[in-house]
PDB file of C-alpha atoms in Angstrom:
ATOM      1  CA  MET A  26       4.297  15.937  43.302  1.00 67.00           C
ATOM      2  CA  ARG A  27       5.748  15.072  39.947  1.00 82.00           C
ATOM      3  CA  PRO A  28       9.356  16.194  39.549  1.00 84.00           C
ATOM      4  CA  GLY A  29      10.283  18.759  36.910  1.00 85.00           C
ATOM      5  CA  ILE A  30       6.862  20.379  36.326  1.00 90.00           C
ATOM      6  CA  HIS A  31       6.690  22.864  39.222  1.00 88.00           C
ATOM      7  CA  PRO A  32       8.481  26.241  39.239  1.00 87.00           C
ATOM      8  CA  ALA A  33      11.260  26.691  41.771  1.00 86.00           C
ATOM      9  CA  SER A  34      10.257  28.449  44.990  1.00 91.00           C
ATOM     10  CA  ARG A  35      12.902  30.760  46.424  1.00 93.00           C
ATOM     11  CA  PRO A  36      13.185  33.653  48.905  1.00 95.00           C
ATOM     12  CA  VAL A  37      12.030  36.919  47.284  1.00 94.00           C
ATOM     13  CA  VAL A  38      11.767  40.466  48.663  1.00 93.00           C
ATOM     14  CA  PHE A  39       8.538  42.338  47.914  1.00 91.00           C
ATOM     15  CA  ARG A  40       8.732  46.141  48.251  1.00 89.00           C
ATOM     16  CA  ASP A  41       5.565  48.197  48.741  1.00 86.00           C
ATOM     17  CA  ARG A  42       6.222  51.320  46.671  1.00 82.00           C
ATOM     18  CA  ALA A  43       3.571  53.397  48.457  1.00 78.00           C
ATOM     19  CA  ALA A  44       4.525  52.546  52.055  1.00 78.00           C
ATOM     20  CA  GLY A  45       8.201  51.761  51.536  1.00 81.00           C
ATOM     21  CA  ALA A  46       7.898  48.470  53.440  1.00 85.00           C
ATOM     22  CA  LEU A  47       9.939  45.367  52.596  1.00 90.00           C
ATOM     23  CA  PHE A  48       8.714  41.769  52.985  1.00 89.00           C
ATOM     24  CA  LEU A  49      10.895  38.679  52.660  1.00 93.00           C
ATOM     25  CA  THR A  50       8.897  35.607  51.673  1.00 91.00           C
ATOM     26  CA  ARG A  51       9.025  32.665  49.295  1.00 94.00           C
ATOM     27  CA  SER A  52       7.704  33.008  45.747  1.00 93.00           C
ATOM     28  CA  THR A  53       7.952  31.584  42.254  1.00 93.00           C
ATOM     29  CA  ALA A  54       7.407  34.993  40.590  1.00 91.00           C
ATOM     30  CA  PRO A  55      10.170  36.096  38.208  1.00 91.00           C
ATOM     31  CA  ALA A  56      12.243  39.145  39.145  1.00 91.00           C
ATOM     32  CA  SER A  57      14.777  41.113  37.125  1.00 91.00           C
ATOM     33  CA  ARG A  58      16.257  43.190  39.984  1.00 94.00           C
ATOM     34  CA  THR A  59      17.942  42.245  43.252  1.00 94.00           C
ATOM     35  CA  ILE A  60      18.341  43.814  46.677  1.00 94.00           C
ATOM     36  CA  ALA A  61      20.577  43.155  49.679  1.00 94.00           C
ATOM     37  CA  TRP A  62      18.537  42.055  52.701  1.00 92.00           C
ATOM     38  CA  GLU A  63      19.273  43.086  56.313  1.00 91.00           C
ATOM     39  CA  ASP A  64      21.602  40.134  56.871  1.00 91.00           C
ATOM     40  CA  GLY A  65      23.611  40.907  53.726  1.00 92.00           C
ATOM     41  CA  THR A  66      22.214  38.186  51.465  1.00 93.00           C
ATOM     42  CA  VAL A  67      21.080  39.217  47.999  1.00 95.00           C
ATOM     43  CA  HIS A  68      17.505  38.320  46.980  1.00 95.00           C
ATOM     44  CA  PRO A  69      15.342  39.006  43.916  1.00 94.00           C
ATOM     45  CA  LEU A  70      13.213  42.167  44.277  1.00 93.00           C
ATOM     46  CA  ILE A  71       9.592  42.610  43.160  1.00 89.00           C
ATOM     47  CA  ASP A  72       7.894  46.020  43.482  1.00 88.00           C
ATOM     48  CA  VAL A  73       4.172  46.048  44.314  1.00 83.00           C
ATOM     49  CA  GLU A  74       1.783  49.003  44.430  1.00 78.00           C
ATOM     50  CA  THR A  75      -0.251  47.947  47.470  1.00 75.00           C
ATOM     51  CA  SER A  76       0.369  45.623  50.392  1.00 76.00           C
ATOM     52  CA  SER A  77      -0.906  45.194  53.925  1.00 69.00           C
ATOM     53  CA  ALA A  78       1.583  47.864  55.074  1.00 71.00           C
ATOM     54  CA  GLY A  79      -0.152  50.659  53.188  1.00 68.00           C
ATOM     55  CA  HIS A  80      -3.696  49.493  52.437  1.00 62.00           C
ATOM     56  CA  PRO A  81      -6.363  51.427  54.415  1.00 61.00           C
ATOM     57  CA  PHE A  82      -8.211  48.235  55.402  1.00 59.00           C
ATOM     58  CA  TYR A  83      -5.165  46.821  57.195  1.00 58.00           C
ATOM     59  CA  THR A  84      -3.808  50.081  58.612  1.00 60.00           C
ATOM     60  CA  GLY A  85      -7.158  51.265  60.030  1.00 62.00           C
ATOM     61  CA  THR A  86      -7.032  54.594  58.196  1.00 63.00           C
ATOM     62  CA  SER A  87     -10.131  54.018  56.086  1.00 59.00           C
ATOM     63  CA  ARG A  88     -12.349  57.033  55.541  1.00 60.00           C
ATOM     64  CA  VAL A  89     -16.112  57.300  55.913  1.00 59.00           C
ATOM     65  CA  VAL A  90     -17.691  58.504  52.677  1.00 61.00           C
ATOM     66  CA  ASP A  91     -20.369  61.192  52.836  1.00 63.00           C
ATOM     67  CA  THR A  92     -23.058  59.448  50.789  1.00 63.00           C
ATOM     68  CA  ALA A  93     -25.707  62.116  51.406  1.00 68.00           C
ATOM     69  CA  GLY A  94     -23.483  64.780  49.848  1.00 73.00           C
ATOM     70  CA  ARG A  95     -22.823  62.569  46.835  1.00 74.00           C
ATOM     71  CA  VAL A  96     -26.524  61.988  46.255  1.00 75.00           C
ATOM     72  CA  GLU A  97     -27.288  65.708  46.447  1.00 79.00           C
ATOM     73  CA  ARG A  98     -24.435  66.509  44.057  1.00 79.00           C
ATOM     74  CA  PHE A  99     -25.746  63.869  41.624  1.00 79.00           C
ATOM     75  CA  GLU A 100     -29.243  65.343  41.789  1.00 81.00           C
ATOM     76  CA  ARG A 101     -27.923  68.885  41.187  1.00 81.00           C
ATOM     77  CA  ARG A 102     -25.765  67.771  38.283  1.00 82.00           C
ATOM     78  CA  TYR A 103     -28.434  65.802  36.449  1.00 85.00           C
ATOM     79  CA  GLY A 104     -31.424  67.992  37.279  1.00 76.00           C
ATOM     80  CA  ARG A 105     -33.242  65.588  39.526  1.00 64.00           C
ATOM     81  CA  SER A 106     -35.273  67.195  42.239  1.00 59.00           C
ATOM     82  CA  ALA A 107     -36.079  65.788  45.638  1.00 56.00           C
ATOM     83  CA  PRO A 108     -39.152  63.531  45.606  1.00 63.00           C
ATOM     84  CA  ALA A 109     -42.400  65.242  46.607  1.00 60.00           C
ATOM     85  CA  HIS A 110     -43.783  64.171  49.984  1.00 63.00           C
ATOM     86  CA  ARG A 111     -47.446  63.280  50.220  1.00 58.00           C
TER      87      ARG A 111
END
């Protein structure tokens, strides 16, 4: 790697605003706020909207969508009738 062209990597705390979870990892992202970590050290803080702590795919709380009800609602709304059977 060439010296002087890469951003500095440092420990950063990411906070999931929806789940309230905190993650300490390394990042080059800029941060304007700081937070004290569990061991008392102060790290930059970056707020994120979604992380693995609150996303339905990772938590297993995904919902099954009723597609038949959506199709019927679409047909009622836009005046489509059910296809005629032969």
